[in-house]
Coordinates of C-alpha atoms in Angstrom, one line a residue:
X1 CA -58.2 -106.3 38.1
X2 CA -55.3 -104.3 37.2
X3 CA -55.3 -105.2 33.4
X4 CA -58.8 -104.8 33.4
X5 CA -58.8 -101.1 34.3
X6 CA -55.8 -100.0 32.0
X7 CA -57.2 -98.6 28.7
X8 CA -56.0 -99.6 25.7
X9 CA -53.5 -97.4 23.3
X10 CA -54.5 -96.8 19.5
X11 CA -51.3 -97.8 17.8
X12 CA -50.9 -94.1 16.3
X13 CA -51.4 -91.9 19.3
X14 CA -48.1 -90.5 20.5
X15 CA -46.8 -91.3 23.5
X16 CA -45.6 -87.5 24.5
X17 CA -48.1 -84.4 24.8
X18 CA -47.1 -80.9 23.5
X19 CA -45.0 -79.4 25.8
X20 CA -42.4 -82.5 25.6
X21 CA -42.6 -82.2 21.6
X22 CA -41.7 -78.8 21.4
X23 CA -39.0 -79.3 24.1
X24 CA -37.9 -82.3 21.2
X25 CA -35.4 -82.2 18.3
X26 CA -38.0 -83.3 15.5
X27 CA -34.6 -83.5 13.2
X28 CA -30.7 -83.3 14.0
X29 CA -28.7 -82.7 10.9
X30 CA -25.3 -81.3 11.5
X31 CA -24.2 -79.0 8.4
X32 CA -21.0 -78.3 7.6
X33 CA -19.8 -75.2 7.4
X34 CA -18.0 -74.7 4.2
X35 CA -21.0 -76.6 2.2
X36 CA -23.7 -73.8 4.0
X37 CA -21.1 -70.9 2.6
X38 CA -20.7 -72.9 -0.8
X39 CA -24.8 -72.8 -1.0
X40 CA -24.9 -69.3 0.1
X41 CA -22.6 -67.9 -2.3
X42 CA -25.0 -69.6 -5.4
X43 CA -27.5 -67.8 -4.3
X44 CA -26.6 -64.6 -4.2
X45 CA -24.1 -65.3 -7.4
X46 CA -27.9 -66.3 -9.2
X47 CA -29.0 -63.3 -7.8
X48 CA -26.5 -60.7 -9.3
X49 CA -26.5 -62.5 -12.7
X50 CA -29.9 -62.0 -13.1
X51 CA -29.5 -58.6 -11.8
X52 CA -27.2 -57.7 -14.5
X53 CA -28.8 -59.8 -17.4
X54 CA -32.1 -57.7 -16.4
X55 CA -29.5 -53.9 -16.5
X56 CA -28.0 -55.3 -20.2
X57 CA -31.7 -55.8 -21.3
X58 CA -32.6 -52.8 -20.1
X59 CA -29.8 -50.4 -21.5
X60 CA -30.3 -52.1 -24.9
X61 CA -33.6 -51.7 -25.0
X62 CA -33.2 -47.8 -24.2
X63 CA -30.3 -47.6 -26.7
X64 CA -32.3 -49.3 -29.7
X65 CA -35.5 -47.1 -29.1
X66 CA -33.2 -43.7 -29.3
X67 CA -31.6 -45.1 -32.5
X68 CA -34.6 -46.0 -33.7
X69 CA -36.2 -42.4 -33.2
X70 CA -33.3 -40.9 -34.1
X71 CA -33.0 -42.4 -37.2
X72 CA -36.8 -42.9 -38.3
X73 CA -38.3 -39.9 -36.6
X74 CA -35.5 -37.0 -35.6
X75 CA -33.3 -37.3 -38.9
X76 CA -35.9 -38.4 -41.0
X77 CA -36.1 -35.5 -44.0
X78 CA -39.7 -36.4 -44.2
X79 CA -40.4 -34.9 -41.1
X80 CA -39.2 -31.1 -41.7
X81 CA -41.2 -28.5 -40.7
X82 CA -42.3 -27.2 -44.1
X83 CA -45.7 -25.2 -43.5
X84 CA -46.9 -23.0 -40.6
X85 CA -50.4 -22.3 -40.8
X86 CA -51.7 -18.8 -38.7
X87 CA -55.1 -18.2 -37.5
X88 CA -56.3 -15.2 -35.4
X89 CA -59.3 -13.0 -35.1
X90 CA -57.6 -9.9 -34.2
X91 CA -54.8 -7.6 -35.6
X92 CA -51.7 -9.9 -34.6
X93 CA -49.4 -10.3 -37.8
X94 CA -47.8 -13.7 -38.7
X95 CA -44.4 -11.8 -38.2
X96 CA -44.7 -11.2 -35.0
X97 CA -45.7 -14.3 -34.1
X98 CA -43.0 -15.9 -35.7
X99 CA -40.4 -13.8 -34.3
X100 CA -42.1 -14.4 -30.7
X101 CA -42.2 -18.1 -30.9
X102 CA -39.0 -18.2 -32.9
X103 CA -40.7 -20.4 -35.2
X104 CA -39.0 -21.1 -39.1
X105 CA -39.1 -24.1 -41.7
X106 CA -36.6 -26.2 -42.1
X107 CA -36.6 -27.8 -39.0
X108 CA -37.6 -31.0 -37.7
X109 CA -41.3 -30.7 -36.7
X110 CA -40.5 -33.2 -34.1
X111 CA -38.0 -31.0 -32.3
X112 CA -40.5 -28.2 -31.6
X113 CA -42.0 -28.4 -28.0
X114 CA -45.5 -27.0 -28.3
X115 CA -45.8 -26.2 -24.6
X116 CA -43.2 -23.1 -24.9
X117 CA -44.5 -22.3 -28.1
X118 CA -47.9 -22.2 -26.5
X119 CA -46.6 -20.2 -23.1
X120 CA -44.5 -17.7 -25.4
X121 CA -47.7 -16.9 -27.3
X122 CA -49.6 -16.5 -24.0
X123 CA -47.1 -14.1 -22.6
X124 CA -48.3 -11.1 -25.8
X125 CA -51.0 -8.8 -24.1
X126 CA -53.6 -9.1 -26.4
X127 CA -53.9 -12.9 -27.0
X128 CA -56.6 -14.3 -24.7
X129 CA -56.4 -18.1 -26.1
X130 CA -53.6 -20.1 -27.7
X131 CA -54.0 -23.6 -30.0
X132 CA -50.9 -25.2 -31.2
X133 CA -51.0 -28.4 -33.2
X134 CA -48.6 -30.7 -34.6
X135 CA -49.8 -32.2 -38.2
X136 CA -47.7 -35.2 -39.9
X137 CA -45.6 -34.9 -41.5
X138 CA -44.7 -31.2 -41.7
X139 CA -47.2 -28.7 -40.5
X140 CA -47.8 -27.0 -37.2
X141 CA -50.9 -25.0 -37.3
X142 CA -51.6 -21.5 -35.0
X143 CA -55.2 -20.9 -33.8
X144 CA -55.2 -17.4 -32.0
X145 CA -58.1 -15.9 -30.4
X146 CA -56.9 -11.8 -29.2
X147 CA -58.5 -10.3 -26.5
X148 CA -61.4 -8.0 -27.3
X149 CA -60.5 -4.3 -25.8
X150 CA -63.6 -2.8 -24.5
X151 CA -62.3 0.8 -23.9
X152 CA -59.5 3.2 -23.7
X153 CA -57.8 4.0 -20.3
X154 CA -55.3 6.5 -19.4
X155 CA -53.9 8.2 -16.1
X156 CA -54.0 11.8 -17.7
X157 CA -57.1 13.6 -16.6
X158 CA -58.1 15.0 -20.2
X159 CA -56.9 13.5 -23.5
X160 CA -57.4 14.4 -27.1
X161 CA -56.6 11.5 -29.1
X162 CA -56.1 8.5 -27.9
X163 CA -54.1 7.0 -30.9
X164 CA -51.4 9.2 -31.0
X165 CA -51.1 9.3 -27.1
X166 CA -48.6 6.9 -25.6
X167 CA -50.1 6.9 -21.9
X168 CA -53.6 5.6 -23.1
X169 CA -54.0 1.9 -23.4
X170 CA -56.3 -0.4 -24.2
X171 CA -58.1 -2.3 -22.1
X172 CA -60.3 -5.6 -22.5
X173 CA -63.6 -7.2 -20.0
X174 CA -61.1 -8.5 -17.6
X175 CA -58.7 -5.7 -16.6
X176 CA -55.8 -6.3 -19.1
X177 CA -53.9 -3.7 -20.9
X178 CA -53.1 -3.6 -24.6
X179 CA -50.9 -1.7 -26.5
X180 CA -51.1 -3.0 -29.9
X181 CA -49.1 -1.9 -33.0
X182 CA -51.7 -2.0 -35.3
X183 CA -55.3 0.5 -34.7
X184 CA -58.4 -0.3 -35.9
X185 CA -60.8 2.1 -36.8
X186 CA -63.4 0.8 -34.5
X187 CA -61.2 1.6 -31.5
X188 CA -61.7 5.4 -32.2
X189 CA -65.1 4.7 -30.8
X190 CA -64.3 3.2 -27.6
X191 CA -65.2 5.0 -24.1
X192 CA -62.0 6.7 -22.7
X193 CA -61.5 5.9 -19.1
X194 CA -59.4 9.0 -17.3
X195 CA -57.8 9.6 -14.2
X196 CA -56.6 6.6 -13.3
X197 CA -53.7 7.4 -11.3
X198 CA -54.0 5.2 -7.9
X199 CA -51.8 2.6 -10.2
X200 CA -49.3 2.3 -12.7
X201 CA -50.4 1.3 -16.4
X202 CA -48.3 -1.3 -17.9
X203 CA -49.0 -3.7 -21.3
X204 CA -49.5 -7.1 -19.9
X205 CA -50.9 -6.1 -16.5
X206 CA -54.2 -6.1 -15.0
X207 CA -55.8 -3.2 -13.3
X208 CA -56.5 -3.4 -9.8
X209 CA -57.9 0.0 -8.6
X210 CA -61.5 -0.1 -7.3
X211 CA -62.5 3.1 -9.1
X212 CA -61.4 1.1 -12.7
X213 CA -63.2 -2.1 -12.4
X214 CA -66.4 0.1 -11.5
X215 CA -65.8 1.5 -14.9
X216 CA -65.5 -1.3 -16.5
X217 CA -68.8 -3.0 -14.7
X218 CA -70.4 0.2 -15.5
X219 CA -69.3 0.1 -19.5
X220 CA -70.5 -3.8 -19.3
X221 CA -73.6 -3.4 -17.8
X222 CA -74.3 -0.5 -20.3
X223 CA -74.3 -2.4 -23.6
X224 CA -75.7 -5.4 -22.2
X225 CA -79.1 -3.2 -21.6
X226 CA -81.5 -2.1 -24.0
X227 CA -80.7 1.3 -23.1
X228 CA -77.5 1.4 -25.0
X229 CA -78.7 3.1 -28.3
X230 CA -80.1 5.6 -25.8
X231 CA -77.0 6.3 -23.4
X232 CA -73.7 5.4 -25.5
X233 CA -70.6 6.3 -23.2
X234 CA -67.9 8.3 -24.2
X235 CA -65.9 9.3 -21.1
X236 CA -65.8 8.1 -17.4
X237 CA -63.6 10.4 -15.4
X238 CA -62.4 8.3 -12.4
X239 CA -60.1 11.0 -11.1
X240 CA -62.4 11.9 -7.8
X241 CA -62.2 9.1 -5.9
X242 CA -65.9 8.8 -4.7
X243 CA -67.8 8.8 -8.1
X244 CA -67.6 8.6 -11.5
X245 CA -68.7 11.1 -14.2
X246 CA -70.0 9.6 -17.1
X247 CA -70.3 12.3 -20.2
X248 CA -72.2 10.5 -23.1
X249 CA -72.9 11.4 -26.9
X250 CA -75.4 13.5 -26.2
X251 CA -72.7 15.2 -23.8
X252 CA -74.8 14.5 -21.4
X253 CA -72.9 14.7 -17.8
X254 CA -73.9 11.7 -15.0
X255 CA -72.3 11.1 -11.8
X256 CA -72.1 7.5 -10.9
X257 CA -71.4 5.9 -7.2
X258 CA -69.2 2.9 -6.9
X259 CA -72.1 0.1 -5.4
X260 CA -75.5 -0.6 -7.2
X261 CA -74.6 0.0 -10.6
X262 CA -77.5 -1.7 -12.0
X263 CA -80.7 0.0 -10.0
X264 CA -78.7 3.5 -11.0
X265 CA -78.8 2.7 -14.4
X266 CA -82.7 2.0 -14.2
X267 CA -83.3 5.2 -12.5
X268 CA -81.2 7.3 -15.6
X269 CA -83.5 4.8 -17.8
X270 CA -86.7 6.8 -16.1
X271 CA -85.1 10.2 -16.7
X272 CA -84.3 9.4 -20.1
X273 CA -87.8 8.1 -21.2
X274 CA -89.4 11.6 -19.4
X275 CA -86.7 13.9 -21.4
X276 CA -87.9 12.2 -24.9
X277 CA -91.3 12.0 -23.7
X278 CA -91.2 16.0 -23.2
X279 CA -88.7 16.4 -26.2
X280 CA -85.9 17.5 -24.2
X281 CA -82.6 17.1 -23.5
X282 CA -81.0 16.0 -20.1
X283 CA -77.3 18.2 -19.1
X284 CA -76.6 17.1 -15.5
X285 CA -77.8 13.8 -13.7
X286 CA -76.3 13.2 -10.1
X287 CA -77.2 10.1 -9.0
X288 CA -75.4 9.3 -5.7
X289 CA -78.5 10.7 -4.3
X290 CA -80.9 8.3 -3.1
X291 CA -83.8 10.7 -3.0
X292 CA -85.0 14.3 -4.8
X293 CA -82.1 13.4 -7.4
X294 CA -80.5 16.7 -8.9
X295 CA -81.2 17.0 -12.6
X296 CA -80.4 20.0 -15.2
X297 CA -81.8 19.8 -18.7
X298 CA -80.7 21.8 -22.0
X299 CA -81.7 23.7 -24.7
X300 CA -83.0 21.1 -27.4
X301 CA -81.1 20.7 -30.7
X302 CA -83.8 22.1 -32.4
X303 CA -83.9 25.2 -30.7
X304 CA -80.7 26.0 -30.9
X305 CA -80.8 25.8 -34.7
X306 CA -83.7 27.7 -34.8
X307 CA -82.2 31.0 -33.4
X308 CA -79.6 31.3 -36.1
X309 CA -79.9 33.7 -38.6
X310 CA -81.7 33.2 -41.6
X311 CA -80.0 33.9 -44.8
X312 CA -81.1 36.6 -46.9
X313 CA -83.8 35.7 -49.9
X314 CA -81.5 37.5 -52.2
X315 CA -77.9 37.8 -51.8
X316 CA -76.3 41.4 -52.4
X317 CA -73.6 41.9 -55.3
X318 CA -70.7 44.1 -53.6
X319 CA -68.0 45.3 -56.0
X320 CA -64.5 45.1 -54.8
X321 CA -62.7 48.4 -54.9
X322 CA -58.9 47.9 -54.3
X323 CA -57.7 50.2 -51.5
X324 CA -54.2 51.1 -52.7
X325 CA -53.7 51.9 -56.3
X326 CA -51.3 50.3 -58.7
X327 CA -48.1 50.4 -59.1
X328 CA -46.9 53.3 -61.8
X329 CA -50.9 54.4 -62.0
X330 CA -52.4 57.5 -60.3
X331 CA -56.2 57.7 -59.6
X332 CA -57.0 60.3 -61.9
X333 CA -55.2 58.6 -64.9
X334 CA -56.9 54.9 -63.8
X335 CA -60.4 56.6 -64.1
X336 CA -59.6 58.8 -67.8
X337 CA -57.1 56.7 -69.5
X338 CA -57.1 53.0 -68.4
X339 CA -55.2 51.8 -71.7
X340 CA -52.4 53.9 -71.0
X341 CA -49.0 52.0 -71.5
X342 CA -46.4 53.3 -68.3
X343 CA -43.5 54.8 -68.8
X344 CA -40.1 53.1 -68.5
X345 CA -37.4 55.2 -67.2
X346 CA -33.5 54.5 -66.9
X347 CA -32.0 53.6 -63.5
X348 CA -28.7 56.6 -62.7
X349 CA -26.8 55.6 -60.1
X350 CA -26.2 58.7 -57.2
X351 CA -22.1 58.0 -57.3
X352 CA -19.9 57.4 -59.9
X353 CA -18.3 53.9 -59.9
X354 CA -14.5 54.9 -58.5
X355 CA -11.3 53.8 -60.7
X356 CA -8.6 51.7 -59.4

């Protein structure tokens, strides 16, 4: 009954479970120790050669390429800087910007870094825009574009002539003063901007002051209207502080506030339209007031040169009578006996000349 009951083994189930297998030496192979150090020490010996064999690679690769450039590229004479082409829109002159990016031919074109070329330009106050390219195999071309002033500023309250002044500067859209060597005759027309004193005017720096940028809005929003053939600025006196006083062509005075630029250019658009409408001519406009705005007009033009004088139909002849007489002529013999040859008479000295 025994051998009945006991269930039969598969021939390839093991005998122990998992606990006992773990707890077993699957395979005991004693080492020795020199033979682990010998194996050891290949491997990190096959380590280190291939180590260095990638280094030699490497530093020959590095010292091919820069005798290669050197050779084909950096002392190549086909490569020398032979032509330098200049491009601006403004008044710069291909001197100075030679000197400033310390630029000659001769060199080798690949030896110029066009970054500091590009950031030496940039640093000039009146260049807005730099573009410098490298052309094979000798030319390096210069596209400027100058900053367009917009007006004249200065921190003197009253000013004459801006050209000959050295405290007025010029000034473009963004803020950024100019001083340029070389005047063009369209800058004689420019608004002058006065009174600036809240900051110190510099080439190269940008103005900060609130009462400047307002002029500057004001001068933009001006010739970006319709109205500019109308009201053409010629002065903005920032000196106050609280306003500012436009004068015009027409020398027409305007006082400006600071906010709302635009709606109080539309309301000086109204009083313009009624002062040509009723053929007169506006002298004082204050328009910080909201309400009942303050306005003076002038005599008209035509007025004016209506009361001068009127020129007489025919012009009277006067004969010119000389108030002293000549010299060796009395009156009496100039009227009788004009032909009359003077007399010459000889010079006797008072004293007689003393011997020695």
């Amino acid at each position: 009954m025994k051998l009945k009951n006991q269930r039969v083994r598969p021939k390839n189930e093991r005998v122990s479970n998992t606990r006992q297998r773990r707890q077993q030496h699957l395979l005991d192979v004693r080492v020795r120790s020199h033979k682990a150090s010998q194996h050891r020490n290949r491997r990190v010996l096959v380590v280190v050669s291939k180590i260095a064999l990638v280094l030699v690679l490497a530093v020959g690769v590095v010292l091919g390429v820069r005798y290669g450039a050197k050779h084909f590229f950096f002392e190549n004479p086909d490569y020398q800087l032979s032509q330098i082409e200049f491009q601006t829109d403004g008044t710069l002159q291909r001197e100075q910007v030679l000197k400033t990016t310390e630029l000659h031919e001769g060199v080798n074109i690949f030896t110029v870094n066009l970054g500091k070329v590009r950031d030496r330009l940039q640093q000039l106050s009146q260049v807005d825009e730099v573009q410098v390219i490298r052309k094979l195999p000798g030319e390096i071309d210069i596209r400027i574009v100058e900053r367009k002033p917009v007006a004249w500023i200065t921190s003197e309250k009253q000013i004459l002539d801006p050209f000959a002044s050295d405290v007025a500067f010029l000034v473009d859209a963004r803020g950024v003063l100019m001083k340029e060597k070389k005047l063009l005759p369209e800058y004689l027309g420019l608004p002058l901007i006065t009174g600036c004193t809240s900051e110190s005017l510099e080439p190269g720096k940008i103005v900060e002051s609130f009462e400047a940028k307002a002029a500057l809005e004001l001068i933009r929003l001006s010739s970006a209207s319709f109205m500019q053939t109308r009201f053409q600025i010629r002065e903005i006196d920032i000196s106050k502080g609280y306003c500012l006083v436009v004068s015009d062509k027409n020398h027409t005075r305007v006082t400006f506030g600071f906010d709302n630029l635009e709606t109080q250019l539309q309301r000086l658009e109204q009083f313009l339209v009624y002062a040509d409408d009723s053929k007169r001519e506006l002298a004082t406009v204050n328009l910080l007031v909201q309400r009942n705005i303050p306005v003076t007009f002038g005599r008209n033009a035509v007025d004016v040169i209506n009361d001068t004088l009127d020129p007489d139909a025919e012009p009277r002849i006067m004969k010119a009578i000389p108030v002293h007489p000549l010299p060796n002529e009395t009156p009496a013999l100039s009227k009788t006996k004009p032909n009359v040859t003077p007399t010459v008479k000889k010079a006797i000295p008072l004293r007689k000349p003393r011997k020695d």
